[in-house]
């Protein structure tokens, strides 16, 4: 679905150094920042202090080639969200500080706060989920299927080559409302499957678990309830470190008994499909735990629905999946790419999780004055990581992305024909044709045709003295160099015909 | 070009109170904000402090109906920018504070600053022009035609009913580079003309002037050069207050002589077309001033190009136009709506200027280490004001905007058919059809059809026991209520055929 145009457009290379070089430079630029001096400046002029030419740490500009790639990527994601009937909403980048407090646990320290300049105390949003919950509570919305694609802000340690920035896009799809179990949850997984397939990122697996099953496991292994969340975050590390390390953290830092840790180990190293669910439903200990039983029952139902969707081949019920955030209450999931087709790319990018989400039935209640609950389930597409992969892949392929959509360059072969160009281009614009011309009175024809090749414009509409006298326009196919005289009144139709998909 | 669908979608009314009511309420909400208390909260839970449910002052959420209207509006603007061959760029919402300092004159106090949390001192961008200049200088770009649609931030006094917010969208198109005079400038005016025509906002006029002509006028009227900028900002008020008031400010506050003020008055009350330009080129005093002569010569050239574009009917050379910002160096322009078709709307909205821009040849040089200049001209579409007008107009018309694009609801007429619905909807999604179903095991058919009517879904694909047995799907046209049995393998094609534009 994401097609990369074959036509050359050297914009990126010409306009900015490659992103990773830039990122490296940022840190080494000497900081010539004396606030008092710069702020005193006021009107510029005389003995001016030159600003440091950089974007803030962990942020970046998108030159045209990157902006075009991002537009295509977001287009694919949004069209999937729309295919599933979601409406768009928008919320401010700024939220009251208190709206964000107490929602992110330890990560609260990563929130960007605004200076107190009088009035309300503000912060930049940290994700799109908490603003969504605030929106639902504030507007007393009981059910809604919405998507939201927007930037969020985290004062995290940037790792720009792996797509981790301080300002980055989130692409969220959420279903809020009281519905029959697992139907919206299954749709979220279907969406992840569709998007990763559409983007042709290579093989992937979607790991699924349920917080209730995890909590049930902890309970039957003898972990006290007060240590569930902390045990959860230790289990979460199993995708990066071996069980032995996780076990020693449980026993050491988290203070679990060695026996409890071993019992947990037997469970959380399990993964499989419907067969595993059935086995655990028969497990003498787990089947006695109310939470685990509920979770396993729902997991079975989920797999039934995913079978009808035909996507169980890429789904793994994985008891080691825990997810970082506190607010999940039921199903949780995470999609990971299995391997890159291109080893070189793998090494450079090093991506793992590219989508994640789950059920959070309590978050809206934290905002509602009466604690009214609105059950929610949602998915967030890890667009920055995917963007890194596509960017690296594009670079490796040597392909160039067009950064404009111009269909025709209006050109003249002789001098003193600016008026003819202006008149013709105006006719084309008014007919909805995407057209450009060079901003020179008398450009050379070669320069004009070169511009077409550089920027990927497929057609040139040439008016010279002869064409003006004959009432025609010479239409040139830039790639084949074929030229045909077209009666002026038929030009617009001919251009449309030629560019039909 | 901006068409408002005829189909009902009650989302807006259902999901949020009307915007202006909200805005009114904000101010009167009692502020239960003890920062120490809220911040102490941490993990939520027990004796929790309920957050104040609001967005920050001067900001707002966009519920689906507003988000859909905005998407259409931005779509019209962006497609015009693309028609003119512009590439997109993106820059961070955050800039180094020093990047923004000394660019906005008095308005610098309206910049949102971030708290110093260690590291760089940051601020939220105030417009898209200064970041664009920073981008050009930082990446040593010498020419570029770009558009940028994004949010900017100003700690201004909000006037939400007139579309003035603290967080708002700007839609900018700029041409950077050294080109032959007035060709890019003329294109900017053509773009304003196209967008305002496409949006069908009613009659409008685009006022044009040139900073060099204004400065020439001040010079020949005996104003010392040090008072040009201050005289300029006084002239700028002529669109709101009569000449007498402007004159008394000039003589009183600004300290000009009454004679100088009177001489200025003779000039700045003039407006017209090519005839006025010719007259001023013959003016014995003005024609002696180098700046004014240059400006008038270029204005004449501009009108020549605008004549070829066929848009001089809506252009007025207006010597009272001054524009607020300091950085303009040549042509300046501003589009105003002449009157609303609907008097009621006029009264509620009270919009004036809906687009503006001009030439700023010195701004990039302020960032460049060697002071290298990159001449620029650009236009900014006043999207928030236009949005207010369209919103009011939509409300007055009683029309409802669809907030989703769903083409088909997959429905069942009997119980125990959830599996059939899941299987069918999955087939439709995989074929790229936009489809929804209700998240209930056994919804009533009437409820399902009602959902189509409420949200504007044009078709229902119904599978009952009989249809399953016959290998067909009953396709229902929601508006006409006609139903036809379609062989299942032909359903996708039939849906596409029905929904062809």
mmCIF file of C-alpha atoms in Angstrom, chain B residues 4-261:
data_model
loop_
_atom_site.group_PDB
_atom_site.id
_atom_site.type_symbol
_atom_site.label_atom_id
_atom_site.label_comp_id
_atom_site.label_asym_id
_atom_site.label_seq_id
_atom_site.Cartn_x
_atom_site.Cartn_y
_atom_site.Cartn_z
ATOM 1 C CA UNK B 4 -20.970 19.888 3.210
ATOM 2 C CA UNK B 5 -22.556 16.461 3.064
ATOM 3 C CA UNK B 6 -26.350 16.314 3.284
ATOM 4 C CA UNK B 7 -26.460 13.330 5.590
ATOM 5 C CA UNK B 8 -27.292 13.523 9.251
ATOM 6 C CA UNK B 9 -24.600 12.871 11.861
ATOM 7 C CA UNK B 10 -25.592 14.106 15.259
ATOM 8 C CA UNK B 11 -22.160 13.539 16.711
ATOM 9 C CA UNK B 12 -21.387 17.117 17.589
ATOM 10 C CA UNK B 13 -24.535 17.894 19.524
ATOM 11 C CA UNK B 14 -24.349 14.572 21.308
ATOM 12 C CA UNK B 15 -20.720 14.609 22.211
ATOM 13 C CA UNK B 16 -20.002 18.091 23.428
ATOM 14 C CA UNK B 17 -21.742 21.333 24.263
ATOM 15 C CA UNK B 18 -21.392 23.987 21.550
ATOM 16 C CA UNK B 19 -17.987 25.636 21.510
ATOM 17 C CA UNK B 20 -19.017 29.146 22.482
ATOM 18 C CA UNK B 21 -20.920 27.912 25.518
ATOM 19 C CA UNK B 22 -17.870 26.004 26.596
ATOM 20 C CA UNK B 23 -15.709 29.053 26.127
ATOM 21 C CA UNK B 24 -18.032 31.079 28.295
ATOM 22 C CA UNK B 25 -18.083 28.476 31.028
ATOM 23 C CA UNK B 26 -14.338 28.204 31.220
ATOM 24 C CA UNK B 27 -13.860 31.550 32.815
ATOM 25 C CA UNK B 28 -16.510 30.988 35.454
ATOM 26 C CA UNK B 29 -15.383 27.540 36.586
ATOM 27 C CA UNK B 30 -14.159 27.916 40.183
ATOM 28 C CA UNK B 31 -10.456 27.174 40.293
ATOM 29 C CA UNK B 32 -9.939 24.378 42.751
ATOM 30 C CA UNK B 33 -6.244 24.288 42.078
ATOM 31 C CA UNK B 34 -3.863 23.861 44.949
ATOM 32 C CA UNK B 35 -0.700 22.793 43.088
ATOM 33 C CA UNK B 36 0.967 21.292 46.141
ATOM 34 C CA UNK B 37 -2.012 19.051 46.803
ATOM 35 C CA UNK B 38 -2.455 17.823 43.257
ATOM 36 C CA UNK B 39 1.190 17.240 42.705
ATOM 37 C CA UNK B 40 1.451 15.321 45.923
ATOM 38 C CA UNK B 41 -1.191 12.908 44.637
ATOM 39 C CA UNK B 42 1.072 10.578 42.705
ATOM 40 C CA UNK B 43 -0.745 7.326 42.225
ATOM 41 C CA UNK B 44 -4.438 8.254 42.293
ATOM 42 C CA UNK B 45 -6.504 5.896 44.412
ATOM 43 C CA UNK B 46 -7.878 6.643 47.892
ATOM 44 C CA UNK B 47 -8.520 10.281 48.892
ATOM 45 C CA UNK B 48 -8.069 11.578 45.377
ATOM 46 C CA UNK B 49 -8.384 15.216 44.335
ATOM 47 C CA UNK B 50 -10.604 15.440 41.271
ATOM 48 C CA UNK B 51 -8.968 17.367 38.464
ATOM 49 C CA UNK B 52 -10.691 20.435 37.057
ATOM 50 C CA UNK B 53 -12.225 19.180 33.831
ATOM 51 C CA UNK B 54 -11.231 21.787 31.287
ATOM 52 C CA UNK B 55 -8.737 22.599 28.574
ATOM 53 C CA UNK B 56 -6.290 25.469 29.175
ATOM 54 C CA UNK B 57 -7.578 29.017 28.668
ATOM 55 C CA UNK B 58 -7.824 29.931 24.988
ATOM 56 C CA UNK B 59 -7.558 26.322 23.790
ATOM 57 C CA UNK B 60 -10.264 23.843 22.861
ATOM 58 C CA UNK B 61 -10.963 20.276 21.929
ATOM 59 C CA UNK B 62 -12.279 19.472 18.488
ATOM 60 C CA UNK B 63 -15.094 16.947 18.738
ATOM 61 C CA UNK B 64 -15.611 14.803 15.616
ATOM 62 C CA UNK B 65 -17.932 17.258 13.798
ATOM 63 C CA UNK B 66 -15.426 20.075 14.201
ATOM 64 C CA UNK B 67 -12.476 17.828 13.375
ATOM 65 C CA UNK B 68 -14.253 16.737 10.175
ATOM 66 C CA UNK B 69 -15.002 20.344 9.174
ATOM 67 C CA UNK B 70 -11.398 21.314 9.861
ATOM 68 C CA UNK B 71 -10.086 18.387 7.838
ATOM 69 C CA UNK B 72 -12.121 19.515 4.833
ATOM 70 C CA UNK B 73 -11.044 23.116 5.234
ATOM 71 C CA UNK B 74 -7.346 22.238 5.569
ATOM 72 C CA UNK B 75 -7.744 19.825 2.652
ATOM 73 C CA UNK B 76 -8.908 22.659 0.390
ATOM 74 C CA UNK B 77 -6.033 24.898 1.450
ATOM 75 C CA UNK B 78 -3.361 22.203 1.165
ATOM 76 C CA UNK B 79 -4.579 21.056 -2.235
ATOM 77 C CA UNK B 80 -4.146 24.628 -3.477
ATOM 78 C CA UNK B 81 -0.618 24.744 -2.066
ATOM 79 C CA UNK B 82 0.164 21.453 -3.812
ATOM 80 C CA UNK B 83 -1.383 22.708 -7.048
ATOM 81 C CA UNK B 84 1.303 25.376 -6.953
ATOM 82 C CA UNK B 85 4.094 22.857 -6.531
ATOM 83 C CA UNK B 86 4.936 23.396 -2.870
ATOM 84 C CA UNK B 87 6.659 20.707 -0.807
ATOM 85 C CA UNK B 88 5.745 20.149 2.841
ATOM 86 C CA UNK B 89 8.202 20.568 5.684
ATOM 87 C CA UNK B 90 7.750 20.127 9.402
ATOM 88 C CA UNK B 91 9.574 21.811 12.263
ATOM 89 C CA UNK B 92 9.264 21.176 16.022
ATOM 90 C CA UNK B 93 6.630 22.938 18.124
ATOM 91 C CA UNK B 94 9.507 23.638 20.525
ATOM 92 C CA UNK B 95 12.258 26.072 19.542
ATOM 93 C CA UNK B 96 15.233 27.357 21.497
ATOM 94 C CA UNK B 97 14.104 30.542 23.213
ATOM 95 C CA UNK B 98 16.873 32.528 21.599
ATOM 96 C CA UNK B 99 15.612 31.552 18.136
ATOM 97 C CA UNK B 100 12.382 33.431 18.791
ATOM 98 C CA UNK B 101 13.806 36.428 20.650
ATOM 99 C CA UNK B 102 14.092 39.738 18.809
ATOM 100 C CA UNK B 103 11.771 38.740 15.972
ATOM 101 C CA UNK B 104 8.334 39.900 17.069
ATOM 102 C CA UNK B 105 8.926 43.336 18.598
ATOM 103 C CA UNK B 106 6.485 44.078 21.417
ATOM 104 C CA UNK B 107 4.671 40.758 20.936
ATOM 105 C CA UNK B 108 7.667 38.856 22.316
ATOM 106 C CA UNK B 109 5.859 38.968 25.664
ATOM 107 C CA UNK B 110 3.169 36.702 24.179
ATOM 108 C CA UNK B 111 5.586 33.790 23.688
ATOM 109 C CA UNK B 112 4.967 30.701 25.846
ATOM 110 C CA UNK B 113 8.178 29.734 27.644
ATOM 111 C CA UNK B 114 8.907 26.302 29.049
ATOM 112 C CA UNK B 115 10.066 25.847 32.576
ATOM 113 C CA UNK B 116 13.803 25.394 33.027
ATOM 114 C CA UNK B 117 13.929 21.680 33.864
ATOM 115 C CA UNK B 118 17.647 21.442 33.141
ATOM 116 C CA UNK B 119 19.202 21.596 29.683
ATOM 117 C CA UNK B 120 18.192 24.065 27.017
ATOM 118 C CA UNK B 121 15.797 26.964 27.507
ATOM 119 C CA UNK B 122 12.801 26.383 25.270
ATOM 120 C CA UNK B 123 9.672 28.129 24.034
ATOM 121 C CA UNK B 124 6.647 27.257 21.916
ATOM 122 C CA UNK B 125 6.745 28.615 18.369
ATOM 123 C CA UNK B 126 4.836 31.863 17.826
ATOM 124 C CA UNK B 127 4.421 31.504 14.074
ATOM 125 C CA UNK B 128 5.739 29.342 11.230
ATOM 126 C CA UNK B 129 7.753 32.073 9.503
ATOM 127 C CA UNK B 130 10.603 32.424 11.995
ATOM 128 C CA UNK B 131 11.095 28.623 12.210
ATOM 129 C CA UNK B 132 11.119 28.559 8.386
ATOM 130 C CA UNK B 133 13.842 31.234 8.295
ATOM 131 C CA UNK B 134 15.786 29.294 10.968
ATOM 132 C CA UNK B 135 15.403 26.139 8.862
ATOM 133 C CA UNK B 136 16.666 27.834 5.695
ATOM 134 C CA UNK B 137 19.697 29.303 7.470
ATOM 135 C CA UNK B 138 20.520 26.108 9.391
ATOM 136 C CA UNK B 139 20.379 23.917 6.295
ATOM 137 C CA UNK B 140 21.903 26.514 3.959
ATOM 138 C CA UNK B 141 18.914 26.265 1.623
ATOM 139 C CA UNK B 142 18.951 28.925 -1.074
ATOM 140 C CA UNK B 143 15.637 28.337 -2.702
ATOM 141 C CA UNK B 144 12.543 26.468 -1.753
ATOM 142 C CA UNK B 145 8.787 26.560 -2.226
ATOM 143 C CA UNK B 146 7.215 25.051 0.843
ATOM 144 C CA UNK B 147 3.951 24.894 2.739
ATOM 145 C CA UNK B 148 3.503 24.219 6.418
ATOM 146 C CA UNK B 149 0.208 23.628 8.203
ATOM 147 C CA UNK B 150 0.646 23.428 11.968
ATOM 148 C CA UNK B 151 -0.309 24.832 15.348
ATOM 149 C CA UNK B 152 1.290 27.946 16.842
ATOM 150 C CA UNK B 153 1.012 29.423 20.347
ATOM 151 C CA UNK B 154 0.388 32.942 21.632
ATOM 152 C CA UNK B 155 -0.384 34.088 25.171
ATOM 153 C CA UNK B 156 -2.824 36.572 23.703
ATOM 154 C CA UNK B 157 -6.190 37.627 25.061
ATOM 155 C CA UNK B 158 -8.478 34.999 23.563
ATOM 156 C CA UNK B 159 -11.661 36.056 21.729
ATOM 157 C CA UNK B 160 -12.992 32.643 20.908
ATOM 158 C CA UNK B 161 -16.220 33.697 19.193
ATOM 159 C CA UNK B 162 -14.139 35.617 16.663
ATOM 160 C CA UNK B 163 -11.820 32.670 16.172
ATOM 161 C CA UNK B 164 -8.928 34.014 18.253
ATOM 162 C CA UNK B 165 -7.282 31.284 20.323
ATOM 163 C CA UNK B 166 -4.015 30.769 22.186
ATOM 164 C CA UNK B 167 -3.395 27.545 20.262
ATOM 165 C CA UNK B 168 -4.318 27.819 16.628
ATOM 166 C CA UNK B 169 -3.445 26.573 13.161
ATOM 167 C CA UNK B 170 -1.424 28.505 10.664
ATOM 168 C CA UNK B 171 -1.373 27.565 6.971
ATOM 169 C CA UNK B 172 1.662 29.078 5.328
ATOM 170 C CA UNK B 173 2.975 29.020 1.778
ATOM 171 C CA UNK B 174 6.344 30.671 1.130
ATOM 172 C CA UNK B 175 8.741 31.032 -1.766
ATOM 173 C CA UNK B 176 12.374 31.527 -0.823
ATOM 174 C CA UNK B 177 15.050 32.422 -3.347
ATOM 175 C CA UNK B 178 16.511 35.056 -5.603
ATOM 176 C CA UNK B 179 14.179 35.332 -8.598
ATOM 177 C CA UNK B 180 13.037 37.869 -11.159
ATOM 178 C CA UNK B 181 10.920 40.553 -9.505
ATOM 179 C CA UNK B 182 7.248 40.086 -8.663
ATOM 180 C CA UNK B 183 6.757 36.624 -10.207
ATOM 181 C CA UNK B 184 6.616 34.757 -6.859
ATOM 182 C CA UNK B 185 4.790 37.715 -5.283
ATOM 183 C CA UNK B 186 2.077 37.516 -7.954
ATOM 184 C CA UNK B 187 1.719 33.762 -7.355
ATOM 185 C CA UNK B 188 1.080 34.359 -3.634
ATOM 186 C CA UNK B 189 -1.815 36.679 -4.518
ATOM 187 C CA UNK B 190 -3.142 34.131 -7.024
ATOM 188 C CA UNK B 191 -3.114 31.535 -4.247
ATOM 189 C CA UNK B 192 -5.131 33.755 -1.904
ATOM 190 C CA UNK B 193 -7.593 34.363 -4.730
ATOM 191 C CA UNK B 194 -7.928 30.641 -5.482
ATOM 192 C CA UNK B 195 -8.408 29.609 -1.854
ATOM 193 C CA UNK B 196 -11.012 32.250 -1.039
ATOM 194 C CA UNK B 197 -12.860 31.393 -4.265
ATOM 195 C CA UNK B 198 -12.687 27.635 -3.636
ATOM 196 C CA UNK B 199 -14.072 28.071 -0.118
ATOM 197 C CA UNK B 200 -17.024 30.146 -1.378
ATOM 198 C CA UNK B 201 -16.768 32.579 1.501
ATOM 199 C CA UNK B 202 -18.528 35.378 -0.378
ATOM 200 C CA UNK B 203 -17.114 38.539 -1.868
ATOM 201 C CA UNK B 204 -13.620 39.610 -0.873
ATOM 202 C CA UNK B 205 -10.937 42.101 -1.712
ATOM 203 C CA UNK B 206 -7.172 41.691 -1.496
ATOM 204 C CA UNK B 207 -5.477 44.924 -0.440
ATOM 205 C CA UNK B 208 -1.919 45.337 -1.676
ATOM 206 C CA UNK B 209 0.781 47.822 -0.733
ATOM 207 C CA UNK B 210 4.563 47.929 -0.458
ATOM 208 C CA UNK B 211 6.659 48.844 2.573
ATOM 209 C CA UNK B 212 8.988 50.788 0.277
ATOM 210 C CA UNK B 213 6.114 52.946 -0.969
ATOM 211 C CA UNK B 214 4.973 53.599 2.617
ATOM 212 C CA UNK B 215 8.484 54.505 3.703
ATOM 213 C CA UNK B 216 8.793 56.756 0.643
ATOM 214 C CA UNK B 217 5.555 58.482 1.622
ATOM 215 C CA UNK B 218 6.835 59.031 5.175
ATOM 216 C CA UNK B 219 10.116 60.384 3.827
ATOM 217 C CA UNK B 220 8.569 62.905 1.412
ATOM 218 C CA UNK B 221 6.115 63.990 4.132
ATOM 219 C CA UNK B 222 9.021 64.889 6.399
ATOM 220 C CA UNK B 223 8.951 61.995 8.881
ATOM 221 C CA UNK B 224 12.435 61.164 10.202
ATOM 222 C CA UNK B 225 13.551 57.612 9.336
ATOM 223 C CA UNK B 226 13.711 56.633 13.008
ATOM 224 C CA UNK B 227 9.923 57.047 13.207
ATOM 225 C CA UNK B 228 9.016 54.979 10.100
ATOM 226 C CA UNK B 229 8.128 51.782 11.976
ATOM 227 C CA UNK B 230 6.092 53.608 14.588
ATOM 228 C CA UNK B 231 4.276 55.680 11.916
ATOM 229 C CA UNK B 232 3.616 52.435 10.062
ATOM 230 C CA UNK B 233 1.845 50.852 13.025
ATOM 231 C CA UNK B 234 -0.343 53.965 13.384
ATOM 232 C CA UNK B 235 -1.314 53.888 9.700
ATOM 233 C CA UNK B 236 -2.183 50.207 10.171
ATOM 234 C CA UNK B 237 -5.163 51.256 12.309
ATOM 235 C CA UNK B 238 -6.891 52.982 9.384
ATOM 236 C CA UNK B 239 -9.029 49.921 8.681
ATOM 237 C CA UNK B 240 -10.625 50.231 12.120
ATOM 238 C CA UNK B 241 -10.695 53.936 13.006
ATOM 239 C CA UNK B 242 -11.278 57.104 10.930
ATOM 240 C CA UNK B 243 -8.413 59.256 9.677
ATOM 241 C CA UNK B 244 -9.003 61.942 12.323
ATOM 242 C CA UNK B 245 -8.113 59.543 15.107
ATOM 243 C CA UNK B 246 -5.082 58.217 13.292
ATOM 244 C CA UNK B 247 -3.967 61.798 12.678
ATOM 245 C CA UNK B 248 -4.269 62.780 16.302
ATOM 246 C CA UNK B 249 -2.260 59.702 17.373
ATOM 247 C CA UNK B 250 0.450 60.702 14.902
ATOM 248 C CA UNK B 251 0.640 64.223 16.202
ATOM 249 C CA UNK B 252 0.096 63.363 19.855
ATOM 250 C CA UNK B 253 1.668 60.054 20.786
ATOM 251 C CA UNK B 254 4.039 59.697 17.859
ATOM 252 C CA UNK B 255 5.189 63.360 17.843
ATOM 253 C CA UNK B 256 4.865 64.113 14.133
ATOM 254 C CA UNK B 257 4.213 67.674 13.033
ATOM 255 C CA UNK B 258 0.604 68.456 12.079
ATOM 256 C CA UNK B 259 1.793 69.346 8.578
ATOM 257 C CA UNK B 260 3.575 65.998 8.134
ATOM 258 C CA UNK B 261 0.464 64.180 9.368
#
